[in-house]
Amino acid sequence: MNHSQNEQLMARKAAATPRGVGVMGTFFADHAENSELWDVEGRRFIDFAGGIAVMNTGHRHPKIVAALQAQLERFTHTCYQVVPYEGYISLAEKLNAMTPGSHAKKTALFSTGAEAIENAIKIARSHTKRSGVIAFSGAFHGRSLFAVSLTGKVQPYKAGFGPFAPEVYHAPFPCHCASLDEVKKAVHHLFKADIEPTRVAAIVFEPVQGEGGFNVIQLEAVKWLRALCDEHGIVLIADEIQTGFGRTGKMFAMEHFGVVPDLMTIAKSLAAGLPLSAVTGRAEIMDAPAAGGLGGTYAGNPMAIAAAHAVIEVMAEEKLPERGQRLGDELKAVLHGLRTEVPQIADIRGLGAMVAVEFNRPGTDTPDADFTRKVQAEALKRNLILLTCGVNANVVRFLFPLTIPDAVFGEAMDIVRASMRAAAA
Ligand SMILES: Cc1ncc(COP(=O)(O)O)c(C=O)c1O
C-alpha cells in the first residue's frame, strides 16, 4: 500500500521522537505566507494558531525577511556576553520605552518564554532577598522546572514531573471563574497558613491566561495585586508572553488596566518565530543580580534581535494592535451570532484579538471537551487550523496573524460558522 508523504513522515516521527513532544497536526509544513500555510502534499491551510501566538506579524513578512537576510550577511552569533552588539542595546531601549510606566527600566534578553520567567523570578529573589512566589491556578508559565512549578495546570504539564520547586504557592485566579473576594480570602489564608508576606519575593500572573482558557483578569484584581505588592514589598510580574505584542488590541495587555507591573516577561510574537524573550522592568530591580548571574549562550541571539526590530516597525506602520481589535470584534460578533444554533457555547470572551469560545454540555455547567475537539476537527477538515485550551480542555482559542488579509479572515469566519454548525448537528 502506498502511504502519503504525510503518513510516511508520521511513521518516521513516531519511531524517532518521543510521544511527550505532543503534536496536534498529522500534516507537515512545507511553506507559509502571512496567514496561510501549505503542507508537504500541497494542501493549503488558514493558520489560526500562528505557532501558538508567535506570528502576530504573519509568516514571512517581507520586512522581517529582509532584516533577517541583512543580519545573516553580517554575523549570526558571537554570544552577547563575549562580544556584544548594538542591536541588543537598541532593542532593550525600545522595550524599555514601549512597556507601561515612565520610570527607569532595563531589559535582559533570553531565548524562550520559560527562560524569561525563570529569570524574572531570579531577579525578583535577588532584589528582595526573599524566596516565596505566588502564582495562580490555571496559569501557564512554561515547561522548565521553575516555570512548570508556577504553572497551574496538571495535565499534561505537571503530571509525573515532580517534585517541583519549593516555595511556590497557588491562589485562585480572579476572572469569571473566581470572585476577587474569594481570591483575597485565599491569599490572606496563604499568608496565615503557608508563608508570611515578608518572605514573598514575587507574584506572577498573566493579564489574560493563555493555556488556562483566555481568562481575562478583573480590573479590580489587578489594582488589588498592585496595592498588595506595594504594601508588602513584593515584586509584581506580568507575564505578557502570550498577551503581548499587539494581541489584545494594545501593544501590551497591561495597558488595558492602567496598572504598571515591576517586571514584565515578553516572548512569542516579539521576534516572529525566532527564539527571543525578554524581562523588562524597574532598573533598580533588574540590576539586583551580580554580573554573570543572568544570560545564556544564545540569549539575545542577533538574528532574533534583527527580527524583533522589524516586528516593532511593522506593528507601528501597519497599526496591528488596532487592526487586531477590529478583527477580534468581528470574530466575537460571528461567535455571538452562532449562540442559538450552537447551544454548547457557554461563554465568548477575550481582549482585542485574543478571543476564545468555551463549550459546556447544553444547559449545564459541565465542560464539553469532546465537543471542543469536534469543532477543532471540523475546522481542520475545512483547512482551518484552530487550537484548544482551558484547564478543562473545553475552549477554542483564535490566534490568527494580525496581518491576515480581510478576504482570508472572511473565509476563515465562514469555516468557523460551518464547523460549529457541523459539530452541533
Ligand atoms: C503566558 C505564557 N508564559 C510562558 C510561556 C512559555 O513560553 P515558552 O514555550 O516559549 O517557553 C507560554 C507559552 O505558551 C505562555 O503562554
CSV table of C-alpha atoms and ligand atoms in Angstrom, one decimal:
chain,number,residue,atom,x,y,z
A,1,MET,CA,0.0,0.0,0.0
A,2,ASN,CA,1.3,3.5,-0.9
A,3,HIS,CA,1.5,5.8,2.0
A,4,SER,CA,1.2,9.6,1.5
A,5,GLN,CA,4.1,11.8,2.3
A,6,ASN,CA,2.4,13.0,5.5
A,7,GLU,CA,1.8,9.4,6.6
A,8,GLN,CA,5.4,8.4,5.9
A,9,LEU,CA,6.6,11.4,8.0
A,10,MET,CA,4.1,10.5,10.8
A,11,ALA,CA,5.6,6.9,10.9
A,12,ARG,CA,9.1,8.3,11.0
A,13,LYS,CA,8.1,10.8,13.7
A,14,ALA,CA,6.6,8.0,15.9
A,15,ALA,CA,9.8,5.9,15.5
A,16,ALA,CA,12.3,8.7,16.0
A,17,THR,CA,10.8,11.2,18.5
A,18,PRO,CA,9.2,10.7,22.0
A,19,ARG,CA,5.4,10.9,22.4
A,20,GLY,CA,6.0,13.5,25.1
A,21,VAL,CA,6.6,16.1,22.4
A,22,GLY,CA,2.9,16.0,21.6
A,23,VAL,CA,1.9,17.1,18.1
A,24,MET,CA,-1.6,18.4,17.0
A,25,GLY,CA,-1.2,18.1,13.2
A,26,THR,CA,-1.0,15.0,11.1
A,27,PHE,CA,0.5,17.0,8.3
A,28,PHE,CA,3.9,18.5,7.8
A,29,ALA,CA,4.7,22.1,6.9
A,30,ASP,CA,6.3,22.9,3.6
A,31,HIS,CA,5.9,26.7,3.3
A,32,ALA,CA,3.9,29.6,4.7
A,33,GLU,CA,2.9,33.1,3.7
A,34,ASN,CA,1.2,35.6,6.1
A,35,SER,CA,-1.9,33.8,7.4
A,36,GLU,CA,-1.7,30.7,5.1
A,37,LEU,CA,0.4,27.6,5.3
A,38,TRP,CA,0.9,24.7,2.9
A,39,ASP,CA,1.8,21.1,3.8
A,40,VAL,CA,4.2,18.8,2.0
A,41,GLU,CA,1.4,17.5,-0.1
A,42,GLY,CA,0.4,21.0,-1.3
A,43,ARG,CA,-2.7,21.3,0.9
A,44,ARG,CA,-3.5,24.9,1.9
A,45,PHE,CA,-4.5,25.8,5.5
A,46,ILE,CA,-5.5,29.1,7.1
A,47,ASP,CA,-3.4,29.4,10.2
A,48,PHE,CA,-5.4,30.5,13.2
A,49,ALA,CA,-2.7,29.0,15.6
A,50,GLY,CA,0.2,31.3,14.5
A,51,GLY,CA,2.7,28.9,16.0
A,52,ILE,CA,0.9,29.4,19.3
A,53,ALA,CA,0.6,33.2,19.3
A,54,VAL,CA,4.0,33.8,17.8
A,55,MET,CA,3.1,35.0,14.3
A,56,ASN,CA,1.2,38.3,15.1
A,57,THR,CA,3.0,39.8,12.1
A,58,GLY,CA,2.3,36.8,9.9
A,59,HIS,CA,4.6,34.3,8.2
A,60,ARG,CA,7.5,35.7,6.3
A,61,HIS,CA,6.6,39.4,6.4
A,62,PRO,CA,8.8,40.9,3.7
A,63,LYS,CA,10.3,43.5,6.1
A,64,ILE,CA,11.2,40.8,8.6
A,65,VAL,CA,12.6,38.5,5.9
A,66,ALA,CA,14.8,41.5,4.7
A,67,ALA,CA,16.0,42.2,8.2
A,68,LEU,CA,17.0,38.6,8.7
A,69,GLN,CA,18.7,38.4,5.3
A,70,ALA,CA,20.7,41.6,6.2
A,71,GLN,CA,21.7,40.2,9.6
A,72,LEU,CA,22.7,36.8,8.0
A,73,GLU,CA,25.2,38.7,5.8
A,74,ARG,CA,26.8,40.2,8.9
A,75,PHE,CA,27.0,37.6,11.7
A,76,THR,CA,24.7,35.0,13.3
A,77,HIS,CA,26.3,34.6,16.7
A,78,THR,CA,29.0,35.9,18.9
A,79,CYS,CA,27.4,35.3,22.3
A,80,TYR,CA,26.4,38.7,23.6
A,81,GLN,CA,28.2,38.1,26.8
A,82,VAL,CA,31.5,37.6,24.9
A,83,VAL,CA,31.3,40.1,22.1
A,84,PRO,CA,28.3,42.4,22.4
A,85,TYR,CA,26.4,44.1,19.6
A,86,GLU,CA,24.4,47.3,19.3
A,87,GLY,CA,21.1,45.6,18.2
A,88,TYR,CA,20.7,44.1,21.7
A,89,ILE,CA,21.0,47.6,23.3
A,90,SER,CA,18.7,49.3,20.9
A,91,LEU,CA,16.1,46.6,21.4
A,92,ALA,CA,16.4,47.0,25.1
A,93,GLU,CA,16.0,50.7,24.7
A,94,LYS,CA,12.8,50.2,22.6
A,95,LEU,CA,11.3,47.7,25.1
A,96,ASN,CA,12.1,50.0,28.0
A,97,ALA,CA,10.3,52.8,26.2
A,98,MET,CA,7.3,50.8,24.9
A,99,THR,CA,6.3,48.9,28.1
A,100,PRO,CA,3.9,50.6,30.5
A,101,GLY,CA,5.4,53.1,33.1
A,102,SER,CA,7.7,56.1,32.6
A,103,HIS,CA,10.2,55.1,35.3
A,104,ALA,CA,13.8,54.0,34.5
A,105,LYS,CA,13.7,50.5,33.1
A,106,LYS,CA,16.2,47.9,31.9
A,107,THR,CA,15.8,44.8,29.7
A,108,ALA,CA,17.6,41.4,29.6
A,109,LEU,CA,17.1,39.2,26.6
A,110,PHE,CA,16.8,35.4,26.6
A,111,SER,CA,15.5,32.8,24.1
A,112,THR,CA,12.3,31.2,25.4
A,113,GLY,CA,9.3,32.3,27.4
A,114,ALA,CA,10.1,29.8,30.2
A,115,GLU,CA,13.6,31.2,30.4
A,116,ALA,CA,12.2,34.7,30.7
A,117,ILE,CA,10.0,33.5,33.6
A,118,GLU,CA,12.9,31.7,35.3
A,119,ASN,CA,15.0,34.8,35.1
A,120,ALA,CA,12.2,37.2,36.2
A,121,ILE,CA,11.9,35.1,39.4
A,122,LYS,CA,15.7,35.0,39.9
A,123,ILE,CA,15.8,38.8,39.6
A,124,ALA,CA,12.9,39.3,42.0
A,125,ARG,CA,14.5,36.9,44.5
A,126,SER,CA,17.9,38.6,44.2
A,127,HIS,CA,16.3,42.1,44.7
A,128,THR,CA,14.0,41.2,47.6
A,129,LYS,CA,16.3,38.6,49.2
A,130,ARG,CA,13.1,36.5,49.7
A,131,SER,CA,12.2,33.1,48.3
A,132,GLY,CA,8.4,32.7,48.1
A,133,VAL,CA,6.5,33.1,44.8
A,134,ILE,CA,2.7,33.3,44.4
A,135,ALA,CA,1.1,32.2,41.1
A,136,PHE,CA,-2.4,31.3,40.0
A,137,SER,CA,-4.4,28.2,39.3
A,138,GLY,CA,-4.9,27.8,35.5
A,139,ALA,CA,-1.7,29.7,34.8
A,140,PHE,CA,0.8,28.6,32.2
A,141,HIS,CA,4.4,29.9,32.5
A,142,GLY,CA,6.4,27.2,30.7
A,143,ARG,CA,7.9,23.7,30.9
A,144,SER,CA,11.3,24.2,32.6
A,145,LEU,CA,11.4,23.3,36.3
A,146,PHE,CA,10.6,26.7,37.9
A,147,ALA,CA,8.2,27.7,35.2
A,148,VAL,CA,6.3,24.4,35.4
A,149,SER,CA,6.2,24.8,39.2
A,150,LEU,CA,4.4,28.1,38.7
A,151,THR,CA,2.1,26.5,36.1
A,152,GLY,CA,-1.3,25.8,37.5
A,153,LYS,CA,-2.5,23.1,35.1
A,154,VAL,CA,-1.6,19.5,35.9
A,155,GLN,CA,-2.4,17.7,32.7
A,156,PRO,CA,-0.2,17.4,30.6
A,157,TYR,CA,2.3,19.9,32.1
A,158,LYS,CA,3.0,18.7,35.6
A,159,ALA,CA,1.8,15.1,35.8
A,160,GLY,CA,4.7,12.8,36.7
A,161,PHE,CA,7.3,15.5,36.7
A,162,GLY,CA,7.5,16.4,40.4
A,163,PRO,CA,8.9,17.3,42.9
A,164,PHE,CA,8.5,20.9,41.8
A,165,ALA,CA,10.5,23.9,43.0
A,166,PRO,CA,9.7,24.7,46.6
A,167,GLU,CA,8.2,28.0,47.9
A,168,VAL,CA,5.6,28.2,45.1
A,169,TYR,CA,2.0,28.9,46.2
A,170,HIS,CA,-1.1,29.0,44.0
A,171,ALA,CA,-4.2,31.1,44.5
A,172,PRO,CA,-7.4,31.0,42.5
A,173,PHE,CA,-7.3,33.3,39.5
A,174,PRO,CA,-9.6,36.4,39.7
A,175,CYS,CA,-11.5,36.2,36.4
A,176,HIS,CA,-15.0,34.9,35.5
A,177,CYS,CA,-14.2,31.7,37.5
A,178,ALA,CA,-13.4,33.3,40.9
A,179,SER,CA,-14.5,36.5,42.5
A,180,LEU,CA,-12.0,39.0,43.9
A,181,ASP,CA,-13.3,38.4,47.4
A,182,GLU,CA,-12.6,34.6,47.1
A,183,VAL,CA,-9.1,35.4,45.8
A,184,LYS,CA,-8.4,37.9,48.6
A,185,LYS,CA,-9.5,35.3,51.2
A,186,ALA,CA,-7.3,32.6,49.6
A,187,VAL,CA,-4.3,34.9,49.6
A,188,HIS,CA,-4.8,36.1,53.1
A,189,HIS,CA,-5.1,32.4,54.1
A,190,LEU,CA,-1.8,31.7,52.4
A,191,PHE,CA,-0.3,34.5,54.4
A,192,LYS,CA,-1.6,32.8,57.6
A,193,ALA,CA,-1.2,29.2,56.8
A,194,ASP,CA,1.8,28.9,54.5
A,195,ILE,CA,4.1,31.9,54.1
A,196,GLU,CA,4.3,35.3,55.7
A,197,PRO,CA,4.1,38.2,53.1
A,198,THR,CA,7.6,39.4,54.1
A,199,ARG,CA,9.0,36.2,52.7
A,200,VAL,CA,7.2,36.5,49.3
A,201,ALA,CA,9.5,37.7,46.5
A,202,ALA,CA,7.1,37.9,43.7
A,203,ILE,CA,3.5,37.5,42.5
A,204,VAL,CA,3.3,36.4,38.9
A,205,PHE,CA,0.2,36.5,36.7
A,206,GLU,CA,-1.0,36.5,33.1
A,207,PRO,CA,-3.3,39.5,32.4
A,208,VAL,CA,-5.2,37.1,30.2
A,209,GLN,CA,-4.4,33.4,31.0
A,210,GLY,CA,-3.4,31.8,27.7
A,211,GLU,CA,-3.3,28.0,28.0
A,212,GLY,CA,-5.7,28.3,31.0
A,213,GLY,CA,-8.6,29.3,28.7
A,214,PHE,CA,-8.2,33.0,27.8
A,215,ASN,CA,-9.4,34.0,31.2
A,216,VAL,CA,-9.3,37.8,31.5
A,217,ILE,CA,-8.2,39.1,34.9
A,218,GLN,CA,-10.6,41.5,36.6
A,219,LEU,CA,-9.5,45.2,36.6
A,220,GLU,CA,-10.1,45.5,40.3
A,221,ALA,CA,-8.0,42.4,40.9
A,222,VAL,CA,-5.0,44.0,39.1
A,223,LYS,CA,-5.3,47.1,41.2
A,224,TRP,CA,-5.6,45.0,44.3
A,225,LEU,CA,-2.5,42.9,43.3
A,226,ARG,CA,-0.5,46.2,42.8
A,227,ALA,CA,-1.6,47.5,46.2
A,228,LEU,CA,-0.8,44.2,47.9
A,229,CYS,CA,2.7,44.1,46.4
A,230,ASP,CA,3.3,47.8,47.4
A,231,GLU,CA,2.2,47.1,50.9
A,232,HIS,CA,4.5,44.1,51.4
A,233,GLY,CA,7.4,45.0,49.1
A,234,ILE,CA,6.6,42.1,46.7
A,235,VAL,CA,7.7,42.3,43.0
A,236,LEU,CA,4.7,42.2,40.7
A,237,ILE,CA,5.5,40.3,37.5
A,238,ALA,CA,3.1,40.4,34.5
A,239,ASP,CA,3.7,37.5,32.2
A,240,GLU,CA,2.8,39.1,28.8
A,241,ILE,CA,4.4,36.2,26.8
A,242,GLN,CA,1.1,35.3,25.1
A,243,THR,CA,-0.8,38.6,25.6
A,244,GLY,CA,2.0,40.9,24.4
A,245,PHE,CA,2.9,42.4,21.0
A,246,GLY,CA,-0.5,43.6,19.9
A,247,ARG,CA,-2.6,40.5,20.6
A,248,THR,CA,-5.1,42.2,22.9
A,249,GLY,CA,-5.7,45.4,20.9
A,250,LYS,CA,-2.9,47.2,22.6
A,251,MET,CA,0.8,46.6,22.5
A,252,PHE,CA,0.6,45.1,26.0
A,253,ALA,CA,-2.4,43.8,27.8
A,254,MET,CA,-1.4,45.7,31.0
A,255,GLU,CA,-2.3,49.0,29.1
A,256,HIS,CA,-5.9,48.0,29.4
A,257,PHE,CA,-5.7,48.1,33.2
A,258,GLY,CA,-3.7,51.2,33.7
A,259,VAL,CA,-1.6,49.4,36.3
A,260,VAL,CA,2.2,49.2,36.0
A,261,PRO,CA,4.0,45.9,36.9
A,262,ASP,CA,7.5,45.9,38.3
A,263,LEU,CA,8.7,43.3,35.8
A,264,MET,CA,7.2,42.1,32.6
A,265,THR,CA,8.1,38.9,30.6
A,266,ILE,CA,7.8,39.1,26.8
A,267,ALA,CA,8.4,36.4,24.2
A,268,LYS,CA,6.4,34.7,21.4
A,269,SER,CA,5.4,37.4,18.8
A,270,LEU,CA,8.4,39.6,19.8
A,271,ALA,CA,10.5,38.1,17.1
A,272,ALA,CA,8.1,36.5,14.6
A,273,GLY,CA,9.2,32.9,15.2
A,274,LEU,CA,12.8,33.4,16.0
A,275,PRO,CA,13.6,32.4,19.6
A,276,LEU,CA,13.7,35.5,21.7
A,277,SER,CA,12.3,36.6,25.1
A,278,ALA,CA,12.8,39.5,27.4
A,279,VAL,CA,12.5,40.5,31.0
A,280,THR,CA,11.8,44.3,31.2
A,281,GLY,CA,11.3,46.2,34.4
A,282,ARG,CA,12.3,48.7,37.0
A,283,ALA,CA,16.0,49.5,36.6
A,284,GLU,CA,16.8,49.0,40.3
A,285,ILE,CA,15.2,45.6,40.4
A,286,MET,CA,16.8,44.5,37.1
A,287,ASP,CA,20.2,45.4,38.4
A,288,ALA,CA,20.0,43.3,41.5
A,289,PRO,CA,21.8,40.1,40.2
A,290,ALA,CA,25.6,40.4,40.0
A,291,ALA,CA,27.4,40.3,36.6
A,292,GLY,CA,27.3,36.8,35.2
A,293,GLY,CA,24.1,35.9,37.1
A,294,LEU,CA,21.9,36.4,34.0
A,295,GLY,CA,22.4,35.4,30.4
A,296,GLY,CA,23.0,32.3,28.4
A,297,THR,CA,24.9,31.2,25.3
A,298,TYR,CA,22.1,32.0,22.9
A,299,ALA,CA,20.4,34.7,25.0
A,300,GLY,CA,19.7,37.7,22.7
A,301,ASN,CA,20.7,36.0,19.5
A,302,PRO,CA,21.4,38.6,16.8
A,303,MET,CA,19.2,37.0,14.1
A,304,ALA,CA,16.3,37.0,16.6
A,305,ILE,CA,17.0,40.6,17.6
A,306,ALA,CA,17.1,41.7,13.9
A,307,ALA,CA,13.6,40.1,13.5
A,308,ALA,CA,12.3,41.9,16.7
A,309,HIS,CA,13.4,45.3,15.4
A,310,ALA,CA,11.5,44.7,12.2
A,311,VAL,CA,8.5,43.3,14.1
A,312,ILE,CA,8.3,46.6,16.1
A,313,GLU,CA,8.4,48.6,12.9
A,314,VAL,CA,5.7,46.6,11.2
A,315,MET,CA,3.5,46.7,14.3
A,316,ALA,CA,3.6,50.5,14.3
A,317,GLU,CA,3.4,51.0,10.5
A,318,GLU,CA,0.5,48.7,10.0
A,319,LYS,CA,-1.2,49.7,13.3
A,320,LEU,CA,-1.6,46.0,14.1
A,321,PRO,CA,-2.9,46.3,17.6
A,322,GLU,CA,-5.8,48.4,16.3
A,323,ARG,CA,-6.3,46.0,13.4
A,324,GLY,CA,-6.4,43.1,15.9
A,325,GLN,CA,-9.0,44.9,18.0
A,326,ARG,CA,-11.3,45.3,14.9
A,327,LEU,CA,-10.8,41.7,13.8
A,328,GLY,CA,-11.3,40.4,17.3
A,329,ASP,CA,-14.6,42.4,17.5
A,330,GLU,CA,-15.7,40.9,14.2
A,331,LEU,CA,-14.9,37.4,15.4
A,332,LYS,CA,-16.8,37.9,18.6
A,333,ALA,CA,-19.8,39.0,16.6
A,334,VAL,CA,-19.6,35.9,14.5
A,335,LEU,CA,-19.5,33.7,17.6
A,336,HIS,CA,-22.4,35.6,19.2
A,337,GLY,CA,-24.3,35.0,16.0
A,338,LEU,CA,-23.9,31.3,16.5
A,339,ARG,CA,-25.3,31.1,20.0
A,340,THR,CA,-28.8,30.0,19.2
A,341,GLU,CA,-27.7,27.3,16.7
A,342,VAL,CA,-24.9,26.0,18.9
A,343,PRO,CA,-26.2,25.5,22.5
A,344,GLN,CA,-22.8,24.2,23.6
A,345,ILE,CA,-21.5,27.8,23.6
A,346,ALA,CA,-21.2,28.8,27.3
A,347,ASP,CA,-19.0,31.9,27.0
A,348,ILE,CA,-17.3,34.1,24.5
A,349,ARG,CA,-14.5,36.2,25.9
A,350,GLY,CA,-11.2,37.9,25.4
A,351,LEU,CA,-9.4,41.1,24.9
A,352,GLY,CA,-8.8,42.5,21.4
A,353,ALA,CA,-7.8,39.7,19.0
A,354,MET,CA,-7.2,37.3,22.0
A,355,VAL,CA,-10.7,35.7,21.7
A,356,ALA,CA,-11.9,32.3,22.8
A,357,VAL,CA,-15.2,30.4,22.9
A,358,GLU,CA,-16.0,28.0,25.8
A,359,PHE,CA,-18.2,24.9,25.4
A,360,ASN,CA,-20.3,23.2,28.0
A,361,ARG,CA,-22.9,20.4,27.6
A,362,PRO,CA,-26.1,22.3,26.6
A,363,GLY,CA,-27.9,23.7,29.6
A,364,THR,CA,-25.3,22.6,32.2
A,365,ASP,CA,-22.0,23.8,33.7
A,366,THR,CA,-20.3,20.6,32.6
A,367,PRO,CA,-17.3,21.3,30.4
A,368,ASP,CA,-17.6,19.6,27.0
A,369,ALA,CA,-14.0,18.7,25.9
A,370,ASP,CA,-15.4,16.2,23.3
A,371,PHE,CA,-17.5,18.9,21.6
A,372,THR,CA,-14.4,21.2,21.6
A,373,ARG,CA,-12.3,18.6,19.9
A,374,LYS,CA,-15.1,18.1,17.4
A,375,VAL,CA,-15.1,21.8,16.5
A,376,GLN,CA,-11.4,21.7,16.0
A,377,ALA,CA,-11.6,18.6,13.8
A,378,GLU,CA,-14.4,20.0,11.7
A,379,ALA,CA,-12.4,23.2,11.2
A,380,LEU,CA,-9.3,21.2,10.2
A,381,LYS,CA,-11.4,19.2,7.7
A,382,ARG,CA,-12.1,22.6,6.2
A,383,ASN,CA,-8.4,23.6,6.2
A,384,LEU,CA,-8.6,26.0,9.2
A,385,ILE,CA,-6.1,25.3,12.0
A,386,LEU,CA,-7.5,26.1,15.4
A,387,LEU,CA,-6.1,25.5,18.9
A,388,THR,CA,-7.9,24.5,22.1
A,389,CYS,CA,-7.1,25.5,25.6
A,390,GLY,CA,-8.5,25.6,29.1
A,391,VAL,CA,-8.0,23.7,32.3
A,392,ASN,CA,-10.9,21.5,31.2
A,393,ALA,CA,-9.9,21.5,27.5
A,394,ASN,CA,-13.2,23.0,26.6
A,395,VAL,CA,-12.1,26.2,25.0
A,396,VAL,CA,-11.3,27.0,21.4
A,397,ARG,CA,-8.9,30.0,21.0
A,398,PHE,CA,-8.2,32.0,18.0
A,399,LEU,CA,-4.6,33.2,17.3
A,400,PHE,CA,-4.7,34.5,13.7
A,401,PRO,CA,-1.9,36.7,12.4
A,402,LEU,CA,-3.0,40.4,12.8
A,403,THR,CA,-1.8,40.9,9.3
A,404,ILE,CA,-4.3,38.5,7.8
A,405,PRO,CA,-6.0,39.9,4.7
A,406,ASP,CA,-9.7,40.7,5.1
A,407,ALA,CA,-10.6,38.2,2.4
A,408,VAL,CA,-8.8,35.3,4.2
A,409,PHE,CA,-10.3,36.4,7.5
A,410,GLY,CA,-13.8,36.3,5.9
A,411,GLU,CA,-13.1,32.9,4.5
A,412,ALA,CA,-12.0,31.7,8.0
A,413,MET,CA,-15.2,33.1,9.5
A,414,ASP,CA,-17.3,31.1,7.1
A,415,ILE,CA,-15.3,28.0,8.1
A,416,VAL,CA,-15.8,28.8,11.8
A,417,ARG,CA,-19.6,29.0,11.2
A,418,ALA,CA,-19.7,25.8,9.2
A,419,SER,CA,-17.5,23.9,11.6
A,420,MET,CA,-19.5,24.8,14.7
A,421,ARG,CA,-22.8,24.1,13.0
A,422,ALA,CA,-21.4,20.7,11.8
A,423,ALA,CA,-20.2,19.8,15.3
A,424,ALA,CA,-23.6,20.8,16.8
A,425,ALA,CA,-25.6,18.9,14.2
B,1,LIG,C1,1.8,33.1,29.3
B,1,LIG,C2,3.0,32.2,28.9
B,1,LIG,N1,4.1,32.2,29.7
B,1,LIG,C3,5.1,31.4,29.4
B,1,LIG,C4,5.1,30.5,28.3
B,1,LIG,C5,6.3,29.7,28.0
B,1,LIG,O1,6.9,30.1,26.8
B,1,LIG,P1,7.9,29.1,26.0
B,1,LIG,O2,7.0,27.9,25.5
B,1,LIG,O3,8.5,29.9,24.9
B,1,LIG,O4,8.9,28.6,27.0
B,1,LIG,C6,4.0,30.5,27.5
B,1,LIG,C7,3.9,29.6,26.3
B,1,LIG,O5,2.8,29.2,25.9
B,1,LIG,C8,2.9,31.3,27.8
B,1,LIG,O6,1.8,31.3,27.1
